[in-house]
mmCIF file of C-alpha atoms in Angstrom:
data_model
loop_
_atom_site.group_PDB
_atom_site.id
_atom_site.type_symbol
_atom_site.label_atom_id
_atom_site.label_comp_id
_atom_site.label_asym_id
_atom_site.label_seq_id
_atom_site.Cartn_x
_atom_site.Cartn_y
_atom_site.Cartn_z
ATOM 1 C CA MET A 233 -128.693 47.903 239.859
ATOM 2 C CA SER A 234 -131.546 46.956 237.334
ATOM 3 C CA ILE A 235 -133.622 47.922 234.152
ATOM 4 C CA ASP A 236 -137.015 47.520 233.726
ATOM 5 C CA LEU A 237 -137.534 46.272 229.933
ATOM 6 C CA GLY A 238 -141.368 46.522 229.768
ATOM 7 C CA VAL A 239 -143.146 49.477 230.766
ATOM 8 C CA LEU A 240 -146.315 49.843 228.672
ATOM 9 C CA VAL A 241 -147.406 53.245 229.694
ATOM 10 C CA THR A 242 -149.423 55.479 227.006
ATOM 11 C CA ASP A 243 -149.804 58.643 228.767
ATOM 12 C CA VAL A 244 -146.786 61.148 228.428
ATOM 13 C CA ALA A 245 -147.930 62.749 232.097
ATOM 14 C CA GLU A 246 -147.353 59.362 233.604
ATOM 15 C CA ILE A 247 -143.658 59.383 232.755
ATOM 16 C CA ASP A 248 -142.832 61.469 235.338
ATOM 17 C CA SER A 249 -144.345 59.771 238.233
ATOM 18 C CA LEU A 250 -142.829 56.552 236.885
ATOM 19 C CA CYS A 251 -139.615 57.836 236.920
ATOM 20 C CA ASP A 252 -139.906 59.185 240.407
ATOM 21 C CA MET A 253 -141.241 55.782 241.486
ATOM 22 C CA ALA A 254 -138.526 53.823 239.664
ATOM 23 C CA SER A 255 -135.600 56.148 241.367
ATOM 24 C CA LYS A 256 -137.317 55.167 244.730
ATOM 25 C CA LEU A 257 -137.251 51.421 243.937
ATOM 26 C CA GLY A 258 -133.727 52.030 242.677
ATOM 27 C CA LEU A 259 -134.066 51.154 239.196
ATOM 28 C CA VAL A 260 -131.505 52.603 236.653
ATOM 29 C CA GLY A 261 -133.448 52.669 233.532
ATOM 30 C CA LEU A 262 -137.040 52.087 231.968
ATOM 31 C CA ALA A 263 -137.813 50.902 228.477
ATOM 32 C CA VAL A 264 -140.818 52.594 227.451
ATOM 33 C CA VAL A 265 -143.097 52.055 224.841
ATOM 34 C CA GLY A 266 -143.821 54.744 221.828
ATOM 35 C CA LEU A 267 -143.311 57.849 224.183
ATOM 36 C CA GLN A 268 -139.788 59.013 222.635
ATOM 37 C CA SER A 269 -138.272 59.419 219.591
ATOM 38 C CA GLU A 270 -134.622 58.713 220.585
ATOM 39 C CA PRO A 271 -133.226 55.114 221.523
ATOM 40 C CA PHE A 272 -132.208 56.536 224.905
ATOM 41 C CA LYS A 273 -132.512 59.473 227.373
ATOM 42 C CA LEU A 274 -130.846 60.641 230.784
ATOM 43 C CA VAL A 275 -133.963 61.614 232.436
ATOM 44 C CA SER A 276 -132.401 62.149 235.941
ATOM 45 C CA LYS A 277 -129.154 61.592 237.511
ATOM 46 C CA ASN A 278 -129.142 58.030 237.667
ATOM 47 C CA LEU A 279 -131.999 56.984 235.475
ATOM 48 C CA TYR A 280 -132.412 56.317 231.788
ATOM 49 C CA VAL A 281 -135.344 56.290 229.836
ATOM 50 C CA TYR A 282 -135.216 53.659 226.780
ATOM 51 C CA SER A 283 -137.413 53.585 223.836
ATOM 52 C CA ARG A 284 -138.994 50.075 222.946
ATOM 53 C CA VAL A 285 -141.098 49.057 220.073
ATOM 54 C CA ILE A 286 -143.921 46.096 220.135
ATOM 55 C CA LEU A 287 -143.880 44.809 216.594
ATOM 56 C CA HIS A 288 -147.487 43.774 216.013
ATOM 57 C CA GLY A 289 -148.317 42.011 212.689
ATOM 58 C CA LYS A 290 -150.670 38.978 211.227
ATOM 59 C CA ASN A 291 -147.989 37.500 209.335
ATOM 60 C CA ILE A 292 -143.858 37.693 208.763
ATOM 61 C CA ASN A 293 -144.096 40.287 206.153
ATOM 62 C CA SER A 294 -145.711 42.766 207.803
ATOM 63 C CA VAL A 295 -143.586 42.439 211.000
ATOM 64 C CA ARG A 296 -140.227 42.242 208.730
ATOM 65 C CA LYS A 297 -141.351 45.851 206.896
ATOM 66 C CA GLN A 298 -141.904 47.218 210.410
ATOM 67 C CA ILE A 299 -138.594 46.016 211.790
ATOM 68 C CA ASP A 300 -136.594 47.493 208.991
ATOM 69 C CA ASN A 301 -137.705 50.868 210.023
ATOM 70 C CA VAL A 302 -137.585 50.600 213.923
ATOM 71 C CA ARG A 303 -134.362 48.772 214.455
ATOM 72 C CA ARG A 304 -132.193 51.414 214.601
ATOM 73 C CA LYS A 305 -134.153 54.156 216.366
ATOM 74 C CA ALA A 306 -135.324 51.734 219.212
ATOM 75 C CA MET A 307 -133.383 50.612 222.208
ATOM 76 C CA ILE A 308 -135.729 46.991 222.419
ATOM 77 C CA VAL A 309 -137.683 45.312 219.783
ATOM 78 C CA SER A 310 -139.902 42.685 220.724
ATOM 79 C CA VAL A 311 -142.856 40.457 219.320
ATOM 80 C CA PRO A 312 -145.679 39.180 221.298
ATOM 81 C CA LEU A 313 -145.990 35.462 221.073
ATOM 82 C CA ARG A 314 -149.240 35.266 219.124
ATOM 83 C CA ASN A 315 -148.724 33.359 215.939
ATOM 84 C CA ILE A 316 -146.210 30.278 215.765
ATOM 85 C CA GLU A 317 -144.937 31.433 212.259
ATOM 86 C CA VAL A 318 -143.916 34.999 213.454
ATOM 87 C CA ALA A 319 -142.836 33.944 216.965
ATOM 88 C CA ASN A 320 -140.497 31.518 214.919
ATOM 89 C CA TRP A 321 -139.263 34.048 212.777
ATOM 90 C CA ALA A 322 -138.728 36.202 215.667
ATOM 91 C CA ALA A 323 -136.700 33.521 217.452
ATOM 92 C CA GLU A 324 -134.576 33.377 214.560
ATOM 93 C CA ASP A 325 -134.036 37.111 213.926
ATOM 94 C CA LYS A 326 -131.301 38.907 215.781
ATOM 95 C CA ARG A 327 -132.876 41.810 215.398
ATOM 96 C CA VAL A 328 -135.690 41.131 217.762
ATOM 97 C CA ASP A 329 -134.681 41.088 221.353
ATOM 98 C CA LEU A 330 -137.350 39.833 223.500
ATOM 99 C CA LEU A 331 -140.383 37.307 222.691
ATOM 100 C CA THR A 332 -143.166 38.652 225.042
ATOM 101 C CA VAL A 333 -145.726 35.977 226.687
ATOM 102 C CA ASP A 334 -149.001 37.239 226.280
ATOM 103 C CA SER A 335 -151.336 36.172 229.175
ATOM 104 C CA THR A 336 -154.498 36.768 227.443
ATOM 105 C CA GLN A 337 -153.808 34.325 224.138
ATOM 106 C CA ASP A 338 -153.801 30.696 224.309
ATOM 107 C CA GLU A 339 -150.510 30.340 222.484
ATOM 108 C CA ARG A 340 -147.621 29.245 224.509
ATOM 109 C CA LEU A 341 -144.026 29.059 223.960
ATOM 110 C CA ARG A 342 -143.199 26.053 221.784
ATOM 111 C CA ASP A 343 -140.111 24.106 222.432
ATOM 112 C CA THR A 344 -138.694 24.377 218.647
ATOM 113 C CA THR A 345 -138.948 28.178 219.211
ATOM 114 C CA ALA A 346 -137.453 28.516 222.577
ATOM 115 C CA ARG A 347 -134.454 26.204 221.049
ATOM 116 C CA LEU A 348 -134.476 28.484 217.874
ATOM 117 C CA ALA A 349 -134.180 31.750 220.105
ATOM 118 C CA SER A 350 -131.548 30.537 222.054
ATOM 119 C CA THR A 351 -129.291 30.187 219.039
ATOM 120 C CA THR A 352 -129.724 33.803 218.657
ATOM 121 C CA ASN A 353 -129.903 35.343 221.801
ATOM 122 C CA THR A 354 -133.692 36.216 221.749
ATOM 123 C CA TYR A 355 -135.016 36.484 225.112
ATOM 124 C CA LEU A 356 -138.407 35.220 226.690
ATOM 125 C CA GLU A 357 -140.337 38.018 228.538
ATOM 126 C CA ILE A 358 -142.732 37.663 231.342
ATOM 127 C CA GLN A 359 -144.564 40.596 232.166
ATOM 128 C CA ILE A 360 -145.920 40.685 235.868
ATOM 129 C CA ALA A 361 -148.675 43.410 235.209
ATOM 130 C CA PRO A 362 -151.396 40.585 234.660
ATOM 131 C CA LEU A 363 -150.648 38.652 237.864
ATOM 132 C CA LEU A 364 -151.168 41.836 239.854
ATOM 133 C CA LYS A 365 -154.531 42.584 238.500
ATOM 134 C CA SER A 366 -156.104 39.001 238.768
ATOM 135 C CA THR A 367 -157.187 36.931 241.367
ATOM 136 C CA GLY A 368 -158.302 33.125 241.965
ATOM 137 C CA LEU A 369 -158.751 31.176 239.188
ATOM 138 C CA ASN A 370 -157.822 33.833 236.493
ATOM 139 C CA ARG A 371 -154.411 34.414 238.263
ATOM 140 C CA SER A 372 -154.021 30.492 238.324
ATOM 141 C CA LYS A 373 -154.496 30.248 234.400
ATOM 142 C CA ILE A 374 -151.638 33.069 233.994
ATOM 143 C CA LEU A 375 -149.280 31.287 236.568
ATOM 144 C CA LYS A 376 -149.993 28.189 234.491
ATOM 145 C CA SER A 377 -148.963 29.802 231.155
ATOM 146 C CA TYR A 378 -146.026 31.614 232.747
ATOM 147 C CA ARG A 379 -144.560 28.437 234.597
ATOM 148 C CA GLU A 380 -144.696 26.492 231.558
ATOM 149 C CA SER A 381 -143.096 29.069 229.526
ATOM 150 C CA VAL A 382 -140.214 29.530 232.044
ATOM 151 C CA ARG A 383 -139.786 25.650 232.086
ATOM 152 C CA THR A 384 -139.952 25.333 228.313
ATOM 153 C CA ALA A 385 -137.535 28.174 227.807
ATOM 154 C CA THR A 386 -135.135 26.978 230.555
ATOM 155 C CA ASP A 387 -134.838 23.752 229.292
ATOM 156 C CA ALA A 388 -134.311 24.782 225.784
ATOM 157 C CA GLY A 389 -131.375 27.273 226.906
ATOM 158 C CA MET A 390 -133.284 30.196 226.015
ATOM 159 C CA ASP A 391 -132.886 32.937 228.544
ATOM 160 C CA VAL A 392 -135.667 34.672 230.634
ATOM 161 C CA VAL A 393 -136.237 38.476 231.984
ATOM 162 C CA LEU A 394 -138.769 39.725 234.177
ATOM 163 C CA THR A 395 -140.403 42.664 233.401
ATOM 164 C CA SER A 396 -143.266 44.853 234.985
ATOM 165 C CA GLY A 397 -145.545 45.756 232.272
ATOM 166 C CA ALA A 398 -146.664 48.759 234.197
ATOM 167 C CA ILE A 399 -149.037 51.177 232.749
ATOM 168 C CA GLN A 400 -148.924 53.025 235.988
ATOM 169 C CA SER A 401 -146.311 53.810 238.644
ATOM 170 C CA MET A 402 -148.086 51.402 240.977
ATOM 171 C CA GLY A 403 -147.496 48.791 238.519
ATOM 172 C CA LEU A 404 -143.624 49.140 238.894
ATOM 173 C CA ARG A 405 -141.687 46.371 241.156
ATOM 174 C CA SER A 406 -138.311 46.517 243.054
ATOM 175 C CA SER A 407 -135.659 44.162 241.575
ATOM 176 C CA VAL A 408 -135.989 42.147 244.824
ATOM 177 C CA ALA A 409 -139.651 41.949 244.410
ATOM 178 C CA LEU A 410 -139.624 40.887 240.790
ATOM 179 C CA ALA A 411 -136.933 38.086 241.474
ATOM 180 C CA HIS A 412 -139.318 36.615 244.364
ATOM 181 C CA ILE A 413 -142.001 36.530 241.449
ATOM 182 C CA GLY A 414 -139.527 34.676 239.208
ATOM 183 C CA ILE A 415 -139.155 32.009 242.131
ATOM 184 C CA LEU A 416 -142.899 31.887 242.265
ATOM 185 C CA LEU A 417 -142.658 31.256 238.149
ATOM 186 C CA GLY A 418 -140.375 28.329 238.839
ATOM 187 C CA MET A 419 -136.966 29.989 238.282
ATOM 188 C CA GLU A 420 -133.884 28.910 240.687
ATOM 189 C CA ARG A 421 -133.212 31.830 243.234
ATOM 190 C CA ALA A 422 -129.933 32.937 241.425
ATOM 191 C CA TYR A 423 -131.331 32.747 237.839
ATOM 192 C CA ALA A 424 -134.311 34.981 239.078
ATOM 193 C CA ASP A 425 -132.001 37.625 240.099
ATOM 194 C CA SER A 426 -129.996 37.513 237.105
ATOM 195 C CA ALA A 427 -133.782 37.777 234.898
ATOM 196 C CA VAL A 428 -134.308 41.069 236.614
ATOM 197 C CA SER A 429 -130.808 42.213 237.001
ATOM 198 C CA SER A 430 -127.802 40.980 234.589
ATOM 199 C CA LEU A 431 -129.682 39.881 231.508
ATOM 200 C CA PRO A 432 -131.833 43.097 231.272
ATOM 201 C CA ILE A 433 -128.482 45.247 231.305
ATOM 202 C CA SER A 434 -126.468 42.652 228.831
ATOM 203 C CA ILE A 435 -129.379 43.424 226.577
ATOM 204 C CA ILE A 436 -129.008 47.142 226.620
ATOM 205 C CA GLU A 437 -125.274 47.185 226.661
ATOM 206 C CA LYS A 438 -125.352 44.930 223.413
ATOM 207 C CA ASN A 439 -127.637 47.413 221.813
ATOM 208 C CA MET A 440 -126.057 50.254 222.731
ATOM 209 C CA LYS A 441 -122.934 48.822 220.735
ATOM 210 C CA LYS A 442 -125.285 48.334 217.875
ATOM 211 C CA LEU A 443 -126.322 51.923 217.695
ATOM 212 C CA GLN A 444 -122.903 53.161 217.399
ATOM 213 C CA PRO A 445 -122.444 54.609 214.119
ATOM 214 C CA GLY A 446 -119.279 52.541 213.129
ATOM 215 C CA PHE A 447 -121.279 48.845 213.748
ATOM 216 C CA ILE A 448 -121.806 46.741 210.964
ATOM 217 C CA SER A 449 -122.382 43.569 212.956
ATOM 218 C CA ASN A 450 -120.999 41.527 215.748
ATOM 219 C CA GLY A 451 -117.408 41.627 215.992
ATOM 220 C CA VAL A 452 -117.138 44.067 212.901
ATOM 221 C CA GLU A 453 -117.116 47.729 213.095
ATOM 222 C CA ILE A 454 -115.700 50.497 211.175
ATOM 223 C CA VAL A 455 -112.599 51.736 213.255
ATOM 224 C CA HIS A 456 -110.836 53.814 210.697
ATOM 225 C CA LYS A 457 -112.518 55.354 207.315
ATOM 226 C CA GLY A 458 -110.381 55.345 204.129
ATOM 227 C CA ASP A 459 -110.082 59.234 203.799
ATOM 228 C CA GLU A 460 -109.165 59.617 207.596
ATOM 229 C CA ARG A 461 -105.541 59.688 208.544
ATOM 230 C CA MET O 44 -141.942 20.399 269.627
ATOM 231 C CA LYS O 45 -139.045 21.946 267.306
ATOM 232 C CA LYS O 46 -138.759 25.507 267.653
ATOM 233 C CA VAL O 47 -139.353 27.036 264.388
ATOM 234 C CA ARG O 48 -136.820 29.801 263.161
ATOM 235 C CA ARG O 49 -138.969 33.169 262.800
ATOM 236 C CA ARG O 50 -137.703 36.120 259.979
ATOM 237 C CA TYR O 51 -138.448 39.704 260.025
ATOM 238 C CA LEU O 52 -138.946 41.877 256.978
ATOM 239 C CA TYR O 53 -138.906 45.375 256.884
ATOM 240 C CA PHE O 54 -140.764 46.580 254.108
ATOM 241 C CA LYS O 55 -142.243 49.639 252.182
ATOM 242 C CA LEU O 56 -145.456 49.909 250.965
ATOM 243 C CA HIS O 57 -145.838 52.753 248.280
ATOM 244 C CA ARG O 58 -149.254 53.805 247.171
ATOM 245 C CA ASP O 59 -151.153 56.089 245.373
ATOM 246 C CA GLY O 60 -154.052 57.494 247.280
ATOM 247 C CA SER O 61 -155.617 57.090 250.411
ATOM 248 C CA GLN O 62 -153.480 55.786 253.438
ATOM 249 C CA ILE O 63 -153.578 52.169 254.083
ATOM 250 C CA GLU O 64 -154.584 50.777 257.579
ATOM 251 C CA GLU O 65 -152.498 48.358 259.571
ATOM 252 C CA LYS O 66 -155.889 46.226 259.492
ATOM 253 C CA GLN O 67 -156.109 46.450 255.691
ATOM 254 C CA LEU O 68 -152.778 45.504 255.050
ATOM 255 C CA SER O 69 -152.565 42.402 257.268
ATOM 256 C CA LEU O 70 -156.074 40.974 255.752
ATOM 257 C CA THR O 71 -154.771 41.457 252.137
ATOM 258 C CA LEU O 72 -151.562 39.822 252.915
ATOM 259 C CA TRP O 73 -153.078 36.881 254.414
ATOM 260 C CA LYS O 74 -155.794 36.768 251.522
ATOM 261 C CA SER O 75 -152.839 36.897 249.018
ATOM 262 C CA LEU O 76 -150.814 34.216 250.766
ATOM 263 C CA LEU O 77 -154.323 31.623 251.131
ATOM 264 C CA SER O 78 -155.031 32.175 247.604
ATOM 265 C CA LEU O 79 -151.319 31.754 246.130
ATOM 266 C CA TYR O 80 -150.481 28.692 248.445
ATOM 267 C CA GLY O 81 -153.618 27.576 250.332
ATOM 268 C CA GLU O 82 -154.526 26.927 253.958
ATOM 269 C CA ILE O 83 -151.817 25.016 255.132
ATOM 270 C CA LYS O 84 -149.094 26.960 253.948
ATOM 271 C CA ALA O 85 -150.825 30.260 255.105
ATOM 272 C CA ALA O 86 -151.197 28.682 258.466
ATOM 273 C CA ASP O 87 -147.462 27.607 258.751
ATOM 274 C CA SER O 88 -146.412 30.656 257.821
ATOM 275 C CA LYS O 89 -147.501 32.363 261.446
ATOM 276 C CA LEU O 90 -147.484 35.720 259.558
ATOM 277 C CA TYR O 91 -147.751 38.853 261.345
ATOM 278 C CA VAL O 92 -147.917 42.568 260.806
ATOM 279 C CA ILE O 93 -145.505 43.664 263.757
ATOM 280 C CA ASP O 94 -145.169 47.122 262.990
ATOM 281 C CA TYR O 95 -146.523 49.475 260.491
ATOM 282 C CA ASP O 96 -146.435 53.111 259.878
ATOM 283 C CA GLU O 97 -149.400 54.353 257.601
ATOM 284 C CA THR O 98 -148.207 57.869 256.893
ATOM 285 C CA THR O 99 -144.740 56.424 255.554
ATOM 286 C CA GLY O 100 -146.082 52.927 254.452
ATOM 287 C CA GLU O 101 -143.230 51.627 256.339
ATOM 288 C CA GLY O 102 -143.093 48.223 258.547
ATOM 289 C CA ILE O 103 -141.821 44.869 259.634
ATOM 290 C CA LEU O 104 -143.728 41.728 259.321
ATOM 291 C CA GLN O 105 -142.870 38.395 261.010
ATOM 292 C CA CYS O 106 -143.066 34.691 259.597
ATOM 293 C CA THR O 107 -141.537 31.424 259.625
ATOM 294 C CA LEU O 108 -138.318 31.074 258.061
ATOM 295 C CA PRO O 109 -139.300 28.291 255.790
ATOM 296 C CA SER O 110 -142.552 30.662 254.499
ATOM 297 C CA LEU O 111 -140.288 33.557 253.987
ATOM 298 C CA GLN O 112 -140.260 33.243 249.973
ATOM 299 C CA GLN O 113 -143.758 32.633 250.033
ATOM 300 C CA VAL O 114 -145.132 35.556 252.255
ATOM 301 C CA ILE O 115 -142.903 37.878 250.237
ATOM 302 C CA ALA O 116 -144.089 36.718 246.676
ATOM 303 C CA ALA O 117 -147.802 36.424 247.991
ATOM 304 C CA ALA O 118 -146.786 40.662 249.182
ATOM 305 C CA VAL O 119 -145.651 41.326 245.875
ATOM 306 C CA VAL O 120 -148.394 40.270 243.864
ATOM 307 C CA ILE O 121 -151.033 42.472 245.708
ATOM 308 C CA GLY O 122 -151.515 45.232 243.092
ATOM 309 C CA GLU O 123 -154.378 47.180 244.931
ATOM 310 C CA ILE O 124 -155.760 47.490 248.787
ATOM 311 C CA ASN O 125 -159.350 48.825 249.324
ATOM 312 C CA GLY O 126 -159.178 50.361 245.779
ATOM 313 C CA THR O 127 -155.780 52.268 246.416
ATOM 314 C CA ALA O 128 -153.006 50.887 243.818
ATOM 315 C CA VAL O 129 -150.032 50.018 245.695
ATOM 316 C CA SER O 130 -146.504 48.265 245.181
ATOM 317 C CA PHE O 131 -144.793 46.192 248.385
ATOM 318 C CA GLU O 132 -141.033 46.677 248.441
ATOM 319 C CA PRO O 133 -139.282 44.246 250.337
ATOM 320 C CA LYS O 134 -136.055 45.889 251.975
ATOM 321 C CA ARG O 135 -134.358 43.957 254.413
ATOM 322 C CA THR O 136 -134.531 40.563 256.074
ATOM 323 C CA SER O 137 -133.337 39.431 259.409
ATOM 324 C CA GLY O 138 -133.318 36.376 262.191
ATOM 325 C CA THR O 139 -133.948 39.668 264.713
ATOM 326 C CA ILE O 140 -135.774 43.048 264.891
ATOM 327 C CA LYS O 141 -132.665 44.397 266.220
ATOM 328 C CA GLY O 142 -130.823 43.064 263.122
ATOM 329 C CA LEU O 143 -133.299 44.932 260.929
ATOM 330 C CA ASN O 144 -132.322 48.675 262.383
ATOM 331 C CA ARG O 145 -128.670 47.776 261.902
#
């Protein structure tokens, strides 16, 4: 049982084929960027589609403004690893779920960012799509960047999740397939398994609790209002 | 010479487009393994596609036990074969072909 937290499809027409493929591969959930207004939706017997928002911004203020608007509407909120200031802010902010390694950028995950993220349970996201599209030297450079990021994160106690980053149905991979890519990126077998199954599920479960109306903060929730008997 | 233990992998190749021939699949697997792990590892893997149904995309491949993880990783990162988008799904592994059918 696993959930793919990083589906980047932009075409609504692709959603049906993605859901079919996800069911074939045994996935129970997909987090899709920007195609639905509600945080989650049951699309078939065993498959949920969750909404995901990627916060793009050049400085902390612009990202902070966006997160206030989207956190209650989206199941997953992620920030690409592009700018050290924004990355450190996102690592420290509990409202951000994922810091995404960007294979097109030279910006790498710093040890300080990873240590901040480990204290707030912000996860490092590795998307495998760039690995599927590239070959030779280009793929080698992406592998180098990903392997370094995974090592930095695990050394600092920051958890890593693997996602497909798929823009079409054939970009999806089963949990077993993703776990083998995790091993390719330098993870231990058991850790790679959790990076594709238990960790994404725990993020969704944690955020489901946060979306409940009575939730205030971790450990604090409204169980009984003053005028209720 | 010590006998190297073999492993059999039952897989399904999902595709979005025309059928993939066994020869094309085998060649792409070899190229991917060679590109990711180099000539020595590719040679030591003794990779061989034993059975492949072009219609369903299901098949069995054989490799040595130490190279199994590398063969699967190399297969999984294949994004397309001859312009057809594909997704390789490893299903089951076993030490015998009979074991795969159980």
